[in-house]
CSV table of C-alpha atoms in Angstrom, one decimal:
chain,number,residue,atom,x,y,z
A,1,UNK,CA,-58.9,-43.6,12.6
A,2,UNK,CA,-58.0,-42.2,16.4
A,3,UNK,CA,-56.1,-44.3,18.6
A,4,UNK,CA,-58.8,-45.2,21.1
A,5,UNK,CA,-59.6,-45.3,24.6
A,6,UNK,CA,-61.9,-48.1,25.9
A,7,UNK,CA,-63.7,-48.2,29.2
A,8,UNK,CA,-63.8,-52.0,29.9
A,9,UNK,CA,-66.7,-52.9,32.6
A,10,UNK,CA,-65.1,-56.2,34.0
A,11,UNK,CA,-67.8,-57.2,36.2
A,12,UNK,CA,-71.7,-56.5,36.6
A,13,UNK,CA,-71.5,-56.5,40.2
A,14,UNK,CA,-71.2,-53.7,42.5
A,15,UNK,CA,-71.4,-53.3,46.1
A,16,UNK,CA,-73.8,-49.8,45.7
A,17,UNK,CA,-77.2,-49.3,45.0
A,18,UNK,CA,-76.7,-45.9,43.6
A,19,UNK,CA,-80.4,-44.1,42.2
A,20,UNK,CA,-78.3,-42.6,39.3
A,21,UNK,CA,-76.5,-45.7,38.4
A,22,UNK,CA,-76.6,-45.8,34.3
A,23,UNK,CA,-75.1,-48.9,33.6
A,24,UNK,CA,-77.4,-50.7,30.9
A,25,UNK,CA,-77.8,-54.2,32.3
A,26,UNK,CA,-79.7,-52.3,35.2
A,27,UNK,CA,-82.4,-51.1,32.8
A,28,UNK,CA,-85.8,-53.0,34.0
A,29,UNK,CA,-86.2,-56.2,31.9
A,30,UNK,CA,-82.4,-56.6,30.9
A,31,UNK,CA,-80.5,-59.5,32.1
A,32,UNK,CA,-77.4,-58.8,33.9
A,33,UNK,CA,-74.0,-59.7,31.1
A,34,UNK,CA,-71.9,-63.1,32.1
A,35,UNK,CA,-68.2,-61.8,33.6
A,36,UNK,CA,-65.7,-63.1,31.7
A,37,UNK,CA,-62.8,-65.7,32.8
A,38,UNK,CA,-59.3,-64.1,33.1
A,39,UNK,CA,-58.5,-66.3,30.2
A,40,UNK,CA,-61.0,-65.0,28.3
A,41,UNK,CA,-59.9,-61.5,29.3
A,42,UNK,CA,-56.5,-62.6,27.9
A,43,UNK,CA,-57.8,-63.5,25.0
A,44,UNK,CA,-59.5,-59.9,24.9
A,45,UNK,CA,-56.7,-58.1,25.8
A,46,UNK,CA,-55.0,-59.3,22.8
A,47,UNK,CA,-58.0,-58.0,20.6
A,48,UNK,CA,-57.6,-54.8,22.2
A,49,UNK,CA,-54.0,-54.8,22.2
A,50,UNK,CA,-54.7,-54.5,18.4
A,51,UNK,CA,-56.8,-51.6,18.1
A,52,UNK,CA,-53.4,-49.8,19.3
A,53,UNK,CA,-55.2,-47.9,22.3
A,54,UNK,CA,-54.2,-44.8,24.1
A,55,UNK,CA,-55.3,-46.9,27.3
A,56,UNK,CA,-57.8,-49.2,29.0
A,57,UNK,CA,-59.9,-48.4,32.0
A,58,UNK,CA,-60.8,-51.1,34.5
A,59,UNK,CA,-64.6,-50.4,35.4
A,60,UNK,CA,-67.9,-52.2,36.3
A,61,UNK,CA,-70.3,-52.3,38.2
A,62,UNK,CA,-67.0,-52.5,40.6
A,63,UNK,CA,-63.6,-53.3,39.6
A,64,UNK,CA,-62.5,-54.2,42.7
A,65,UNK,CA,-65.0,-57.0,43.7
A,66,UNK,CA,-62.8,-58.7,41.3
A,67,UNK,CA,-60.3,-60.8,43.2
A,68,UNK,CA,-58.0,-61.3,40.0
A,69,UNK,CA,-58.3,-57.8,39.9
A,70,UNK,CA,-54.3,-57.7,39.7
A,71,UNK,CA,-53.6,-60.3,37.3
A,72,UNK,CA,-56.2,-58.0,35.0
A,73,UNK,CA,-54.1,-55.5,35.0
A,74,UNK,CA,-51.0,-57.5,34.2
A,75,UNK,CA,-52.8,-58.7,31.0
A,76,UNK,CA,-52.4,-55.1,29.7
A,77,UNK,CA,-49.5,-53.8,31.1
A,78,UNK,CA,-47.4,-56.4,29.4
A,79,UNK,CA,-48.9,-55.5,26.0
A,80,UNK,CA,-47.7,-52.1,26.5
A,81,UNK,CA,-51.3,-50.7,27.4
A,82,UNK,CA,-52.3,-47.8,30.0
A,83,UNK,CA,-54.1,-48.9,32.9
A,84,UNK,CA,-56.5,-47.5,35.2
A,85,UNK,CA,-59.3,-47.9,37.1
A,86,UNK,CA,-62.5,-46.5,37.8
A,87,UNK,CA,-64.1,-47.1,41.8
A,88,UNK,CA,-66.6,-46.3,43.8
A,89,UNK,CA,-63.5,-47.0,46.3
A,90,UNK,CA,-65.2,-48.7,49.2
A,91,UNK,CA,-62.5,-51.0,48.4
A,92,UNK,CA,-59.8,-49.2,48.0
A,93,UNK,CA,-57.4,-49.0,51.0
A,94,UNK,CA,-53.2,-48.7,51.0
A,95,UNK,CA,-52.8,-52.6,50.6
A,96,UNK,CA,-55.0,-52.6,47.4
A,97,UNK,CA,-53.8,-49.3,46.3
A,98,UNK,CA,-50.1,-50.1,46.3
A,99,UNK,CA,-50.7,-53.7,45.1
A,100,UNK,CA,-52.8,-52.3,41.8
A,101,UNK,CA,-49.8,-49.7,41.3
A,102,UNK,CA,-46.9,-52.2,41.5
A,103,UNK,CA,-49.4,-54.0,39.2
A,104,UNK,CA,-49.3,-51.3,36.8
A,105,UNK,CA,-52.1,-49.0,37.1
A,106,UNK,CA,-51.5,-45.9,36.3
A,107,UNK,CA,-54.2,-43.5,37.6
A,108,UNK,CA,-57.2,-44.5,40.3
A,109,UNK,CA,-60.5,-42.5,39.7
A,110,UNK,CA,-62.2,-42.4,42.6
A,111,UNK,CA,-66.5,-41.9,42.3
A,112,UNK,CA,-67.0,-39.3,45.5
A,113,UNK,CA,-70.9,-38.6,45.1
A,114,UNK,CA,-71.6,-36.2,48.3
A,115,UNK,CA,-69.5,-34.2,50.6
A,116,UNK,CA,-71.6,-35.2,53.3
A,117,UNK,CA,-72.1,-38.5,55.1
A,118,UNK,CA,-76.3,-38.3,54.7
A,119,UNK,CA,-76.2,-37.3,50.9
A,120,UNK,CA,-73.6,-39.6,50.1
A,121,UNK,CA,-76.4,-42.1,51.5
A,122,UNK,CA,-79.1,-40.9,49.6
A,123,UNK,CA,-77.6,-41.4,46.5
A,124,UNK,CA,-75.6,-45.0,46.7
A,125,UNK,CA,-77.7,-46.6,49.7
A,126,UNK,CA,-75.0,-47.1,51.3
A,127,UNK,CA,-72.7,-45.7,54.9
A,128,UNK,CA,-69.3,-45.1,52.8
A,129,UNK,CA,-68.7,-42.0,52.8
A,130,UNK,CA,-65.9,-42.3,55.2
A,131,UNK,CA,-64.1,-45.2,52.7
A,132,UNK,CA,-64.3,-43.1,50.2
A,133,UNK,CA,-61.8,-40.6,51.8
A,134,UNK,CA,-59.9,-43.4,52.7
A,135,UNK,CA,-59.7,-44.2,48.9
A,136,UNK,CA,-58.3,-41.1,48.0
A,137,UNK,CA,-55.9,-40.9,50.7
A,138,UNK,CA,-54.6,-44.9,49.5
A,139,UNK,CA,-54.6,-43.6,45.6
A,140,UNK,CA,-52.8,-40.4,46.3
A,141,UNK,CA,-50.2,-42.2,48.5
A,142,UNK,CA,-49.9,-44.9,46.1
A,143,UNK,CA,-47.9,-43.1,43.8
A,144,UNK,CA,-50.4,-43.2,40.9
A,145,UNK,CA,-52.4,-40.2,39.4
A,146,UNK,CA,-55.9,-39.1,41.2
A,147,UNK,CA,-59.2,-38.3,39.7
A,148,UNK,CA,-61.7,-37.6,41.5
A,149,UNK,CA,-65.7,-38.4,40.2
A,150,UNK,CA,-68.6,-36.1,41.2
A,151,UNK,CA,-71.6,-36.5,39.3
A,152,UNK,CA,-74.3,-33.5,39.2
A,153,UNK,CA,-77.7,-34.2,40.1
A,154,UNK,CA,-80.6,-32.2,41.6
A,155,UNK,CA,-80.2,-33.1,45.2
A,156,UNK,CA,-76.3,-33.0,45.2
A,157,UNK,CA,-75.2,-29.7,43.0
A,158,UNK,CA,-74.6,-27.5,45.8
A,159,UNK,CA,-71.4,-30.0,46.7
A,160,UNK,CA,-69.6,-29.4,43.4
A,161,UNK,CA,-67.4,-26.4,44.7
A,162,UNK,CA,-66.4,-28.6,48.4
A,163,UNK,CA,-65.7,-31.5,46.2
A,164,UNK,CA,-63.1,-29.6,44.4
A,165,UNK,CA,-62.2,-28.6,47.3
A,166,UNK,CA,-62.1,-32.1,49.4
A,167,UNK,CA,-60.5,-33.2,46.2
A,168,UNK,CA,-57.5,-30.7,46.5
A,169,UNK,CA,-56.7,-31.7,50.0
A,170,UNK,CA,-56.4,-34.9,48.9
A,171,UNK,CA,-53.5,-34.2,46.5
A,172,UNK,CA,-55.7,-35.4,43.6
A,173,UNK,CA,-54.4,-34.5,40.1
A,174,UNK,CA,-58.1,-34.0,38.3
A,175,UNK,CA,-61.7,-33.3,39.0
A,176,UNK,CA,-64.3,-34.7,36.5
A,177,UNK,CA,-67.6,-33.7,36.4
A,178,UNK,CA,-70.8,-35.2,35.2
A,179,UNK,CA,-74.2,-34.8,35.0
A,180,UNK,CA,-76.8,-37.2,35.4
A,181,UNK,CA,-78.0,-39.3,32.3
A,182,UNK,CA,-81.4,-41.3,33.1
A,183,UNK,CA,-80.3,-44.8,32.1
A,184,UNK,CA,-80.3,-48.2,33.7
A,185,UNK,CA,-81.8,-47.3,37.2
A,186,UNK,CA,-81.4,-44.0,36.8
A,187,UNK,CA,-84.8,-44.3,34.4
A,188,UNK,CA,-86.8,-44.6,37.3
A,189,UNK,CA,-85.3,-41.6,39.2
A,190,UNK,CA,-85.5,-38.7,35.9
A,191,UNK,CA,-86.3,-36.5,38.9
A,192,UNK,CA,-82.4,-36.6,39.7
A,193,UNK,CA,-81.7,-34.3,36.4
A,194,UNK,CA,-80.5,-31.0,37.1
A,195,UNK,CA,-82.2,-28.5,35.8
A,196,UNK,CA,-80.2,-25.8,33.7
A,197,UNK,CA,-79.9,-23.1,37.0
A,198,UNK,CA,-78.2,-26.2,39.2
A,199,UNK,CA,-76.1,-27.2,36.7
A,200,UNK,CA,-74.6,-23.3,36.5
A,201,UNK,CA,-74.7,-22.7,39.9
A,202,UNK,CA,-72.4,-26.3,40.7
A,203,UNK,CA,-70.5,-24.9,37.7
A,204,UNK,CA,-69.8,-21.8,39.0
A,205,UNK,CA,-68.8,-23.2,42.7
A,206,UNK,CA,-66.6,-25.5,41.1
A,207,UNK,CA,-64.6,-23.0,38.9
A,208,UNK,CA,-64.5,-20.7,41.8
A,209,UNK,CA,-62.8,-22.9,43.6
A,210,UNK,CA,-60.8,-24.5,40.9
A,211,UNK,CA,-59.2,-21.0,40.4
A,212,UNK,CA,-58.0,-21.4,44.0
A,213,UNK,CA,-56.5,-25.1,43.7
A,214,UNK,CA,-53.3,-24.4,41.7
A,215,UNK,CA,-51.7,-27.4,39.7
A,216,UNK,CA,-55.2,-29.5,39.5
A,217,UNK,CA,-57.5,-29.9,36.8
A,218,UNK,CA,-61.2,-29.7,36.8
A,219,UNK,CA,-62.6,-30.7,33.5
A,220,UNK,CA,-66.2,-31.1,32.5
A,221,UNK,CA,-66.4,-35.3,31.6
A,222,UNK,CA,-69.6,-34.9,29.5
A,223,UNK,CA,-69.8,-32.3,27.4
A,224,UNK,CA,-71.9,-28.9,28.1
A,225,UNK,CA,-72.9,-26.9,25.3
A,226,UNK,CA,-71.7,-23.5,24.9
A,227,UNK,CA,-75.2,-22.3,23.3
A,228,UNK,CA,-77.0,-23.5,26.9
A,229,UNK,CA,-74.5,-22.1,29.7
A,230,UNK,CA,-71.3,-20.4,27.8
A,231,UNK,CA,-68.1,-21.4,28.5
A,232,UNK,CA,-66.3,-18.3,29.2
A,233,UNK,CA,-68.5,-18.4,33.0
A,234,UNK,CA,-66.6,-21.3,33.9
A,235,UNK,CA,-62.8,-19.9,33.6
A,236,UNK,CA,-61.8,-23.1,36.0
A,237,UNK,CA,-63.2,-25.7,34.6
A,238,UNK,CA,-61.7,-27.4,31.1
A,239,UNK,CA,-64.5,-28.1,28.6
A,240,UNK,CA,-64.3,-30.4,25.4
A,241,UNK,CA,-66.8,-32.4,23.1
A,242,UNK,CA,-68.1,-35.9,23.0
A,243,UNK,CA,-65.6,-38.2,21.6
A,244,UNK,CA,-67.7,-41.8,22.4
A,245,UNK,CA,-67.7,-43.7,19.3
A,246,UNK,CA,-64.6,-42.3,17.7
A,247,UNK,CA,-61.9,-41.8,20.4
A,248,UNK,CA,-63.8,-43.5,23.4
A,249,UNK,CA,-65.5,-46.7,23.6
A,250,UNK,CA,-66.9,-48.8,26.5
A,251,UNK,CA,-66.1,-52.7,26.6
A,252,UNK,CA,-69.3,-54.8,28.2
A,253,UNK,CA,-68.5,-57.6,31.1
A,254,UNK,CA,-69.0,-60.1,28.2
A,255,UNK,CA,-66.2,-58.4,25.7
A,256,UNK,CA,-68.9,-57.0,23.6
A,257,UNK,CA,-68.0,-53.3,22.0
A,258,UNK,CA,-70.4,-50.0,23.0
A,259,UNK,CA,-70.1,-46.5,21.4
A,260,UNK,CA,-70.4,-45.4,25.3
A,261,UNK,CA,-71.5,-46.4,28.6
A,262,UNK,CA,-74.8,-45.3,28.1
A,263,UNK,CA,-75.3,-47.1,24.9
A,264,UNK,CA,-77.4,-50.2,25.1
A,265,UNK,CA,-76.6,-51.1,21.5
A,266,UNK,CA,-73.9,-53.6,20.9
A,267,UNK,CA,-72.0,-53.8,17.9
A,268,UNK,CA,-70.4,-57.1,18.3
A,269,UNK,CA,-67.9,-59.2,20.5
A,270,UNK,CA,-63.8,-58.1,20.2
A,271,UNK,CA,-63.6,-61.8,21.1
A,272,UNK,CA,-65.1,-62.7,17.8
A,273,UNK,CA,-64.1,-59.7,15.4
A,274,UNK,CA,-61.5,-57.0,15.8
A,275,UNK,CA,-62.0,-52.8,16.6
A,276,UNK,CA,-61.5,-52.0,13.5
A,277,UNK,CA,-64.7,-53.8,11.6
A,278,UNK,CA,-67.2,-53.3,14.5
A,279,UNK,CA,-65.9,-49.7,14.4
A,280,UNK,CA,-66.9,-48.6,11.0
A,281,UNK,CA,-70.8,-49.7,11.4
A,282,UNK,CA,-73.1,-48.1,9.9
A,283,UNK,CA,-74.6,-47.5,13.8
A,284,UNK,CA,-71.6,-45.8,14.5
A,285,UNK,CA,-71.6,-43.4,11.5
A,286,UNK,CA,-75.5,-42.5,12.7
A,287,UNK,CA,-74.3,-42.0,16.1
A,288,UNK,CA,-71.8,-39.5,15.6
A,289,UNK,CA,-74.1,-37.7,13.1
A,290,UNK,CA,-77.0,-37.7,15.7
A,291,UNK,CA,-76.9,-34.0,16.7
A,292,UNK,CA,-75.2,-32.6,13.8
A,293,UNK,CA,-78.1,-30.0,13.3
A,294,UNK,CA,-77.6,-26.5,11.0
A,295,UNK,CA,-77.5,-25.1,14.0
A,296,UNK,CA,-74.6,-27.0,15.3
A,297,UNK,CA,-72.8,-26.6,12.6
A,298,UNK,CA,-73.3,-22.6,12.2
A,299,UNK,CA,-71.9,-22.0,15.6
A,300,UNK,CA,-68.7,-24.5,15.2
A,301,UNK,CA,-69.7,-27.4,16.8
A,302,UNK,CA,-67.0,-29.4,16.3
A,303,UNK,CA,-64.6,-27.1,18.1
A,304,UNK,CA,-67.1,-26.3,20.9
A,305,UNK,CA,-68.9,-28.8,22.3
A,306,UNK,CA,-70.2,-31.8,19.5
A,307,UNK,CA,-73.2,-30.9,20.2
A,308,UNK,CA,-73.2,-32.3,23.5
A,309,UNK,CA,-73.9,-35.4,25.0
A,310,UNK,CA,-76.3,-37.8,22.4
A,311,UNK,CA,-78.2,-39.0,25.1
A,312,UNK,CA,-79.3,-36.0,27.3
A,313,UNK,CA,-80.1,-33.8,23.7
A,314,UNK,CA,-83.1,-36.2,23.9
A,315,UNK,CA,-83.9,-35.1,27.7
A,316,UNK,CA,-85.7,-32.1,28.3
A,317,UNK,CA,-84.2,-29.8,31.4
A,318,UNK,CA,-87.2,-29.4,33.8
């Protein structure tokens, strides 16, 4: 079995109303998870500390709104774990930065949705634009490693290539990019998909530019089959496959294991049975199998792309 990578959610709350936001408890008609105690989060740490992971990163909702936020990350680092966290960053300034470093986190990723102070709006309801490059400037400063987050959508994919760019100036060591996936609240706004002509064109900006930002890495964060926009268009941007529910796996606020963020499913609590047994469910097995088609396979799936993301295959492109 790989040596995994969990995404642990530590808390349901955030401090964004984003129209993409995909995290499941936002789905209409689910109730939000309970937030665990830090004791329990010890308690969870040593399940995960057992599972022999590559590292752990500190999500939500928002990490930060966490005021034990530090002692978290304590849990893991003295259990040998990688630590790092995944913000929005409104946040995020030097004294929170350096505290989470000397902490022990390793890397910040830092969620920058819009280049511009009225898009950034329209996607997270909120006037934080101007935090957000704060964020950056604390995480870069901070001594830790920089990612920064853009996810695609239909009213944003012309910022892709500035991002990179924004992103650069900012000394960050990565770019990630996503697309949209209509889940939690972003089922009600499916109209934020990008079709297949915005998704190459934000591609093509952001390898243009990546070209022109030596020693940083922009890498596509959900995968982008090769059969839909090829690879070889892109020379800027690193591609891979989907790895959720065999090297990556998402931790709920209540310490219940996901094969991904996106999943709703839950395959049981690591506070009552370890990695290893939830791991080898039969769910599992049919999730990974999920878009193993012939036609997958006759084009070398496994090498290329997985056959993209399990969620959007089920998503039309409008």
């Amino acid at each position: 079995m790989k040596r995994p990578l969990f995404v642990f959610e530590i808390t349901p709350r955030c401090n964004l109303a984003c129209t993409y936001c995909y995290n499941v408890w936002r789905t209409p008609g689910e109730a939000y998870p309970p937030e665990l105690s830090l004791s329990e989060i010890e308690n969870l740490a040593d399940s995960i500390e057992a599972a022999h992971p590559i590292s752990v990163t500190l999500t939500g909702g928002e990490p930060l709104l966490r005021g034990d936020i530090c002692e978290i990350v304590s849990l893991f680092r003295k259990r040998g774990i990688l630590v790092g966290i995944a913000t929005n960053g409104i946040l995020l300034d030097r004294a929170a930065a350096e505290s989470l470093k000397e902490a022990g986190v390793s890397w910040f990723e830092v969620s920058v949705t819009s280049i511009s102070g009225d898009g950034y709006r329209y996607l997270t309801g909120t006037d934080g634009f101007d935090a957000v490059k704060q964020a950056m400037l604390a995480a870069a400063s901070s001594g830790a490693r920089l990612t920064v987050s853009h996810i695609i959508t239909s009213s944003n994919y012309g910022d892709a290539g500035r991002v990179v760019d924004l992103a650069y100036a900012f000394s960050a060591d990565a770019v990630a990019l996503n697309r949209f996936v209509p889940g939690g609240t972003g089922l009600a706004n499916r109209v934020l998909l990008p079709t297949l002509g915005q998704l190459d064109s934000a591609l093509k900006s952001a390898s243009e530019r990546s070209v022109m930002c030596p020693g940083m890495t922009v890498y596509a964060a959900l995968p982008v089959e090769d059969c839909l926009l090829q690879h070889c268009d892109y020379p800027g941007i690193t591609f891979g496959s989907c790895i959720c529910g065999a090297g990556k796996w998402a931790i709920s606020p209540a310490g219940d294991l996901r094969v991904c963020e996106q999943s709703p499913h839950i395959l049981g609590s690591l506070l009552e049975s370890s990695f290893e047994e939830l791991s080898l469910s039969r769910f599992v097995k049919e999730f990974r199998n999920r878009n193993r088609s012939p036609d997958c396979e006759s084009c070398g799936w496994a090498s290329v792309c997985g056959g993209g993301c399990r969620y959007l295959q089920t998503i039309p492109f409008r």
